[in-house]
Short mmCIF file of C-alpha atoms and ligand atoms in Angstrom, two decimals:
data_model
loop_
_atom_site.label_atom_id
_atom_site.label_comp_id
_atom_site.label_asym_id
_atom_site.label_seq_id
_atom_site.Cartn_x
_atom_site.Cartn_y
_atom_site.Cartn_z
CA MET C 76 57.58 148.47 -15.81
CA SER C 77 60.13 149.26 -14.37
CA LYS C 78 60.67 148.18 -10.24
CA THR C 79 63.49 149.00 -8.21
CA ASP C 80 63.83 147.50 -4.63
CA LEU C 81 62.87 151.24 -2.39
CA LYS C 82 63.06 149.88 0.40
CA LYS C 83 66.85 148.78 0.13
CA TRP C 84 68.31 152.21 -2.48
CA VAL C 85 66.81 153.90 0.33
CA ARG C 86 69.68 154.30 3.69
CA PRO C 87 69.13 152.16 6.26
CA HIS C 88 68.14 154.31 8.86
CA ILE C 89 65.79 156.40 7.49
CA LEU C 90 64.04 152.59 7.08
CA GLN C 91 63.76 152.64 10.76
CA MET C 92 62.13 155.51 11.76
CA LYS C 93 58.83 157.46 12.37
CA PRO C 94 57.64 160.55 11.29
CA TYR C 95 58.62 162.69 13.43
CA ALA C 96 55.77 163.43 15.70
CA ALA C 97 53.98 167.22 14.72
CA ALA C 98 51.76 168.07 17.82
CA ARG C 99 48.50 168.55 15.32
CA LEU C 100 48.81 164.76 14.16
CA GLU C 101 48.79 164.23 17.40
CA PHE C 102 44.28 163.65 17.77
CA GLU C 103 42.03 162.74 14.85
CA GLY C 104 37.92 165.28 15.07
CA PRO C 105 37.01 168.34 15.39
CA ALA C 106 38.65 170.66 18.03
CA SER C 107 38.78 173.87 18.48
CA VAL C 108 41.00 174.72 21.84
CA PHE C 109 44.81 173.77 21.00
CA LEU C 110 46.44 174.09 23.74
CA ASP C 111 49.08 171.08 22.82
CA ALA C 112 52.08 173.77 20.84
CA ASN C 113 53.02 176.05 23.13
CA GLU C 114 51.58 178.69 20.81
CA ASN C 115 50.87 182.27 21.96
CA PRO C 116 47.24 182.34 21.91
CA TYR C 117 46.97 186.84 22.36
CA GLY C 118 47.88 186.83 18.36
CA SER C 119 51.81 188.09 17.01
CA VAL C 120 53.10 191.26 17.49
CA SER C 121 54.18 191.64 14.22
CA GLY C 122 50.37 191.86 14.05
CA GLY C 123 48.31 189.46 10.93
CA SER C 124 48.41 186.38 12.05
CA TYR C 125 51.21 184.53 12.89
CA ASN C 126 50.76 182.56 15.87
CA ARG C 127 49.70 179.22 15.20
CA TYR C 128 51.56 176.69 12.89
CA PRO C 129 50.74 175.95 10.10
CA ASP C 130 50.12 172.32 8.28
CA PRO C 131 53.62 170.02 8.32
CA LEU C 132 51.43 167.82 5.22
CA GLN C 133 50.11 171.09 3.31
CA VAL C 134 46.67 168.84 2.72
CA ALA C 135 44.63 171.60 1.28
CA VAL C 136 47.84 173.07 -1.15
CA LYS C 137 48.57 169.13 -2.36
CA ALA C 138 45.26 168.44 -3.06
CA LYS C 139 44.23 171.45 -5.22
CA LEU C 140 47.87 170.70 -6.43
CA ALA C 141 46.63 166.54 -6.73
CA GLU C 142 43.55 167.42 -8.84
CA LEU C 143 45.13 170.04 -11.29
CA GLN C 144 48.60 167.18 -12.02
CA GLY C 145 46.13 164.46 -12.02
CA LEU C 146 47.84 162.85 -8.78
CA CYS C 147 47.47 161.67 -6.31
CA PRO C 148 48.05 163.48 -3.65
CA ASP C 149 50.58 160.77 -0.87
CA GLN C 150 52.71 161.25 -5.30
CA ILE C 151 53.43 165.10 -4.14
CA PHE C 152 55.83 165.43 -1.87
CA LEU C 153 56.43 169.51 -1.24
CA GLY C 154 59.61 171.19 -0.02
CA ASN C 155 61.06 175.07 0.73
CA GLY C 156 62.03 175.65 -3.63
CA SER C 157 62.48 172.58 -5.12
CA ASP C 158 66.09 173.12 -4.18
CA GLU C 159 65.53 171.09 -0.63
CA CYS C 160 63.90 168.99 -2.83
CA ILE C 161 66.58 167.93 -4.09
CA ASP C 162 68.31 167.95 -0.92
CA LEU C 163 67.14 165.64 1.25
CA LEU C 164 66.71 163.28 -1.98
CA ILE C 165 69.78 162.52 -1.94
CA ARG C 166 70.16 162.70 2.24
CA ILE C 167 67.58 159.32 1.71
CA GLY C 168 69.22 157.48 -0.88
CA CYS C 169 72.93 158.49 -0.07
CA GLU C 170 75.16 156.95 2.18
CA PRO C 171 78.06 160.76 3.07
CA GLY C 172 81.91 159.78 2.68
CA LYS C 173 80.79 156.45 0.09
CA ASP C 174 77.76 157.11 -2.58
CA SER C 175 77.12 159.47 -5.20
CA VAL C 176 75.01 160.98 -7.78
CA LEU C 177 75.49 161.67 -10.89
CA TYR C 178 74.99 164.74 -13.01
CA CYS C 179 75.82 166.31 -16.68
CA PRO C 180 76.92 168.87 -16.75
CA PRO C 181 76.73 172.03 -17.95
CA VAL C 182 73.59 171.52 -16.25
CA PHE C 183 71.64 173.32 -12.80
CA SER C 184 74.59 173.08 -10.34
CA MET C 185 72.16 172.82 -6.96
CA TYR C 186 73.42 168.53 -7.34
CA GLU C 187 76.38 169.26 -6.79
CA HIS C 188 76.17 172.39 -4.61
CA ALA C 189 73.80 169.92 -2.94
CA ALA C 190 75.71 165.70 -2.73
CA LYS C 191 78.55 168.43 -1.66
CA ALA C 192 77.21 169.92 1.54
CA SER C 193 75.98 166.43 2.70
CA ASN C 194 79.91 165.01 1.46
CA VAL C 195 77.97 162.61 -0.92
CA GLY C 196 80.42 161.67 -3.87
CA VAL C 197 79.94 164.05 -7.75
CA GLU C 198 79.94 162.35 -10.88
CA GLU C 199 80.25 163.94 -14.29
CA VAL C 200 79.38 162.96 -17.62
CA LEU C 201 79.17 165.39 -19.88
CA LEU C 202 76.49 166.20 -22.49
CA GLU C 203 77.12 166.43 -26.25
CA PRO C 204 78.43 168.86 -27.50
CA GLU C 205 76.71 171.62 -29.47
CA THR C 206 73.46 169.00 -29.14
CA PHE C 207 73.62 169.18 -25.40
CA GLN C 208 71.75 165.34 -25.73
CA LEU C 209 73.12 162.54 -23.77
CA ASP C 210 75.42 160.82 -24.44
CA VAL C 211 73.96 158.05 -22.96
CA PRO C 212 75.99 154.84 -23.18
CA ALA C 213 78.95 156.79 -21.24
CA VAL C 214 76.42 157.52 -18.92
CA LEU C 215 75.94 153.91 -19.01
CA LYS C 216 79.77 153.49 -18.58
CA ARG C 217 79.30 154.72 -16.02
CA ILE C 218 77.02 153.93 -14.00
CA ARG C 219 78.12 149.90 -14.47
CA GLU C 220 81.78 151.52 -13.45
CA ASN C 221 80.19 152.76 -9.79
CA GLU C 222 77.73 150.83 -8.13
CA ASN C 223 77.09 153.87 -5.25
CA ILE C 224 76.10 156.26 -7.83
CA ARG C 225 72.23 156.36 -5.88
CA ILE C 226 71.65 158.90 -7.74
CA LEU C 227 71.28 160.25 -11.21
CA PHE C 228 70.11 163.93 -12.08
CA LEU C 229 68.80 165.20 -15.29
CA CYS C 230 67.57 168.38 -16.32
CA SER C 231 64.52 169.13 -18.93
CA PRO C 232 64.48 171.45 -19.97
CA ASN C 233 68.19 171.89 -19.48
CA ASN C 234 69.75 174.76 -17.85
CA PRO C 235 70.97 176.48 -18.65
CA THR C 236 71.63 175.10 -22.54
CA GLY C 237 67.40 175.52 -22.91
CA ASN C 238 67.12 172.03 -25.03
CA LEU C 239 65.00 169.44 -23.44
CA ILE C 240 66.49 165.49 -23.41
CA ARG C 241 65.23 162.78 -25.31
CA VAL C 242 62.84 161.08 -24.30
CA GLN C 243 64.28 157.69 -25.63
CA ASP C 244 66.80 158.06 -23.56
CA ILE C 245 65.20 159.04 -20.84
CA GLU C 246 63.77 156.12 -20.77
CA THR C 247 67.35 154.16 -21.50
CA LEU C 248 68.57 154.92 -18.10
CA LEU C 249 65.11 154.58 -15.89
CA ARG C 250 65.47 150.70 -17.62
CA GLU C 251 69.19 150.76 -17.24
CA PHE C 252 69.27 152.59 -14.21
CA PRO C 253 68.70 151.20 -10.37
CA GLY C 254 68.34 154.21 -8.54
CA ILE C 255 65.87 157.44 -8.86
CA VAL C 256 66.02 158.63 -11.92
CA LEU C 257 65.57 162.45 -11.26
CA ILE C 258 64.13 164.87 -14.07
CA ASP C 259 64.09 168.62 -13.18
CA GLU C 260 60.91 169.83 -14.71
CA ALA C 261 61.66 173.96 -13.81
CA TYR C 262 60.56 175.46 -16.58
CA GLN C 263 58.06 172.05 -17.90
CA ASP C 264 55.01 175.05 -18.63
CA PHE C 265 56.59 177.31 -20.52
CA THR C 266 57.28 173.68 -23.06
CA ASP C 267 54.80 171.93 -25.28
CA ALA C 268 56.95 168.63 -24.12
CA PRO C 269 54.44 166.76 -21.97
CA SER C 270 55.56 166.08 -18.58
CA TRP C 271 57.41 163.16 -16.83
CA ILE C 272 54.24 163.15 -14.92
CA LYS C 273 52.63 161.31 -16.92
CA ARG C 274 54.35 158.30 -16.86
CA LEU C 275 55.27 158.56 -12.71
CA GLY C 276 53.03 154.79 -13.13
CA GLU C 277 55.53 153.10 -14.84
CA PHE C 278 58.34 154.07 -13.61
CA ASN C 279 58.54 153.64 -9.33
CA ASN C 280 62.33 154.95 -9.50
CA LEU C 281 61.30 157.96 -11.54
CA ALA C 282 61.25 161.80 -9.59
CA VAL C 283 59.64 165.02 -11.60
CA ILE C 284 60.65 167.50 -8.95
CA GLN C 285 58.53 171.22 -10.68
CA THR C 286 58.66 174.42 -8.75
CA PHE C 287 56.47 177.80 -8.53
CA SER C 288 59.49 179.83 -9.25
CA LYS C 289 59.37 180.34 -12.61
CA SER C 290 56.40 180.02 -15.22
CA TRP C 291 54.13 181.27 -11.59
CA GLY C 292 56.63 184.43 -10.94
CA MET C 293 56.20 182.97 -7.39
CA ALA C 294 59.91 182.47 -6.49
CA ASN C 295 59.37 184.42 -3.29
CA ALA C 296 56.98 182.16 -1.64
CA ARG C 297 59.54 178.96 -1.44
CA LEU C 298 57.53 176.22 -2.57
CA GLY C 299 58.89 173.44 -4.75
CA MET C 300 56.76 169.71 -5.72
CA LEU C 301 58.77 166.47 -5.33
CA TYR C 302 56.34 163.96 -7.42
CA ALA C 303 56.71 160.04 -7.32
CA ASP C 304 56.23 157.35 -6.11
CA PRO C 305 53.65 156.97 -2.73
CA GLU C 306 56.33 154.77 -0.80
CA LEU C 307 59.80 157.26 -1.62
CA VAL C 308 57.31 160.45 -0.87
CA HIS C 309 57.08 158.74 2.63
CA PHE C 310 61.07 158.65 2.93
CA LEU C 311 60.67 162.49 1.72
CA ASN C 312 58.37 163.38 4.97
CA THR C 313 60.15 161.27 7.00
CA ILE C 314 63.02 163.13 7.53
CA LYS C 315 61.84 166.99 6.27
CA MET C 316 62.22 169.86 8.93
CA PRO C 317 57.88 169.40 10.40
CA TYR C 318 56.89 172.78 8.75
CA ASN C 319 59.45 172.89 6.28
CA VAL C 320 56.38 175.76 3.64
CA ASN C 321 55.23 178.29 6.33
CA GLU C 322 50.54 179.02 5.90
CA HIS C 323 52.12 182.50 4.57
CA THR C 324 53.33 179.96 0.75
CA GLN C 325 50.46 178.26 1.51
CA GLN C 326 47.51 180.35 1.65
CA VAL C 327 49.33 182.41 -1.37
CA ILE C 328 49.67 179.11 -3.96
CA LEU C 329 46.01 178.11 -3.14
CA GLN C 330 44.89 181.52 -3.98
CA ALA C 331 48.02 180.78 -6.83
CA LEU C 332 45.50 177.02 -7.75
CA GLU C 333 42.96 179.19 -8.86
CA HIS C 334 43.87 180.43 -11.88
CA PRO C 335 46.18 177.79 -13.86
CA ASP C 336 44.27 180.46 -16.66
CA LYS C 337 47.15 184.18 -16.12
CA ARG C 338 50.00 181.53 -15.86
CA ASP C 339 49.47 179.90 -19.16
CA ALA C 340 49.28 183.79 -19.91
CA PHE C 341 52.80 184.60 -18.11
CA VAL C 342 53.29 182.13 -20.15
CA ARG C 343 52.01 183.11 -23.75
CA ALA C 344 54.17 186.47 -22.96
CA MET C 345 57.40 185.01 -22.13
CA ASN C 346 57.59 182.48 -25.14
CA ALA C 347 56.09 185.60 -27.44
CA GLU C 348 59.00 188.15 -25.63
CA ARG C 349 61.71 184.81 -26.32
CA VAL C 350 60.56 184.27 -29.86
CA ASN C 351 60.92 188.29 -30.06
CA LEU C 352 64.74 188.15 -29.33
CA GLU C 353 65.31 184.86 -30.27
CA ALA C 354 64.79 186.73 -33.37
CA GLU C 355 66.50 190.16 -32.83
CA LEU C 356 69.50 188.31 -31.96
CA ASP C 357 69.75 186.11 -34.98
CA GLN C 358 70.06 189.20 -36.84
CA LEU C 359 73.55 190.18 -34.11
CA PRO C 360 77.17 189.30 -36.58
CA LEU C 361 77.57 189.47 -32.12
CA VAL C 362 76.40 186.09 -32.21
CA ILE C 363 78.10 183.07 -33.32
CA LYS C 364 75.18 181.10 -31.88
CA ARG C 365 72.42 180.39 -30.65
CA TYR C 366 71.28 178.25 -28.71
CA PRO C 367 67.78 177.26 -29.59
CA THR C 368 65.17 177.11 -26.58
CA ASP C 369 62.64 175.37 -24.93
CA ALA C 370 62.45 177.26 -21.74
CA ASN C 371 62.27 181.44 -20.80
CA TYR C 372 66.13 181.71 -20.95
CA ILE C 373 68.24 182.35 -24.16
CA LEU C 374 72.10 180.68 -24.74
CA PHE C 375 74.16 182.12 -27.21
CA LYS C 376 77.76 182.31 -27.68
CA VAL C 377 79.78 185.71 -28.64
CA ALA C 378 83.89 186.19 -28.90
CA GLU C 379 84.12 187.63 -25.64
CA ALA C 380 82.48 186.40 -23.56
CA ASP C 381 83.76 188.44 -20.13
CA LYS C 382 84.13 191.32 -21.86
CA LEU C 383 79.85 192.00 -22.98
CA TYR C 384 79.18 190.59 -19.23
CA GLU C 385 80.63 193.31 -18.16
CA HIS C 386 79.37 195.78 -20.63
CA LEU C 387 76.39 194.82 -19.71
CA VAL C 388 76.70 194.85 -16.51
CA GLN C 389 77.92 198.78 -16.57
CA HIS C 390 74.79 199.72 -19.03
CA GLY C 391 72.48 197.88 -16.59
CA VAL C 392 71.83 194.38 -17.40
CA ILE C 393 72.79 191.31 -15.77
CA VAL C 394 72.93 188.35 -17.00
CA ARG C 395 74.32 184.90 -16.78
CA ASN C 396 77.86 184.61 -17.57
CA ARG C 397 78.53 180.77 -18.91
CA ASN C 398 81.24 181.03 -20.10
CA LYS C 399 83.26 178.45 -17.33
CA ALA C 400 81.33 175.97 -17.31
CA PRO C 401 81.85 173.12 -19.15
CA LEU C 402 80.93 173.53 -22.92
CA CYS C 403 79.36 176.72 -23.48
CA SER C 404 83.33 178.46 -23.06
CA GLY C 405 82.17 182.01 -24.81
CA CYS C 406 78.15 181.82 -23.97
CA LEU C 407 76.24 183.99 -21.92
CA ARG C 408 72.88 182.79 -21.22
CA VAL C 409 70.09 185.96 -20.70
CA SER C 410 67.11 185.58 -19.19
CA VAL C 411 63.43 186.99 -21.03
CA GLY C 412 62.51 189.75 -20.14
CA ASN C 413 59.29 191.82 -20.36
CA ARG C 414 59.25 194.19 -23.00
CA GLU C 415 60.69 196.74 -22.25
CA GLU C 416 64.32 194.56 -19.91
CA ASN C 417 64.60 193.01 -23.64
CA GLU C 418 65.03 196.40 -25.27
CA LYS C 419 67.46 197.70 -23.05
CA PHE C 420 70.11 194.65 -23.31
CA LEU C 421 69.43 194.75 -26.89
CA ASN C 422 70.45 198.79 -27.50
CA ALA C 423 72.78 197.38 -24.56
CA LEU C 424 74.60 195.00 -26.51
CA LYS C 425 73.62 196.90 -29.62
CA ASN C 426 76.51 199.88 -27.66
CA PHE C 427 79.88 197.20 -28.08
CA LYS C 428 82.43 197.53 -29.22
CA PRO C 429 84.78 194.29 -29.81
CA GLY C 430 87.98 194.42 -29.89
C1 LIG B 689 64.83 177.83 -11.10
C2 LIG B 689 65.56 176.33 -10.98
C3 LIG B 689 65.52 175.21 -10.56
C4 LIG B 689 63.98 176.08 -8.44
O1 LIG B 689 64.61 176.06 -7.36
P1 LIG B 689 63.51 176.21 -6.40
O2 LIG B 689 64.54 175.94 -5.58
O3 LIG B 689 62.22 175.66 -6.54
O4 LIG B 689 62.88 177.78 -6.85
C5 LIG B 689 64.78 173.69 -10.12
N1 LIG B 689 65.64 173.85 -10.86
C6 LIG B 689 66.69 175.05 -11.56
C7 LIG B 689 66.64 173.67 -13.52
C8 LIG B 689 66.27 175.85 -12.39
O5 LIG B 689 66.52 175.75 -13.06
#
């Protein structure tokens, strides 16, 4: 069992802080007259009822989510998208102008973006070419050279490459790295591999991010979750904006949580379309390499990525051009669409005249 001293990890000034005292958290017991938050008692100009502040700690959503995930509510932090969770984690652990985070490109660009927005340093150790697995010795070397690295960001399945990161490598880093290891599982629902949330009890320096934006089909509601040791969750709650998840979002997420079977059906449909798309890509001479994926997108390599990207745009089909990402030269990333969208994409590919 790894034991990180989270009180030493968190920035000292946060240890001194109390969570913001939201009006509605100041009392206990039943109440029906709320004259504590200077709200408009009549209603909302827009119609609908938006006049009351939302639950700052999203108690109902966390209770339901805890049940679904087999966790305790105090292991759950909810953010305005997982982007907010990433930003807050950096802000509780990294001293601007001094500390750094480490991530392994090619990877989701939000870790770099959020670190830089907070004037936190970024250390990059490339993944292994082609397999896109971690270069563990290089990561270990880097964390030993720079004691100011506070957070290690891993993404599994990895965006944009699609592969899962080897379990054994993550275990090594959880044991060897004294800071927080964050595993971004935005695409977890698309794979059969077990989630790292099952192992939160073993490692108190493990944090796992998931989101409602992909498999649940709720990107617009903006809800991301960070699962971690209750002590770490407490620090996140301490500095978050009091009403970071609005009531409309909490209500639609509660409705969604009644139907995880619908999510599973979406996942099955997307995975079936993915298999189909993979087979089609493998038939095209244009495609030099198609990478295996555990997510709802496929990375593939062509001779003229920029030209193909433009060709697809001309046909009204937008994919992600990853040609300039490290180790991804010649690569485009296509999200798995519905049957009709995938057909349009494949037809546009077939029309491409190279050279
Ligand atoms: C899409 C995605 C997210 C989700 O971000 P939200 O802010 O929750 O929408 C997180 N991580 C990765 C790697 C992603 O691709």
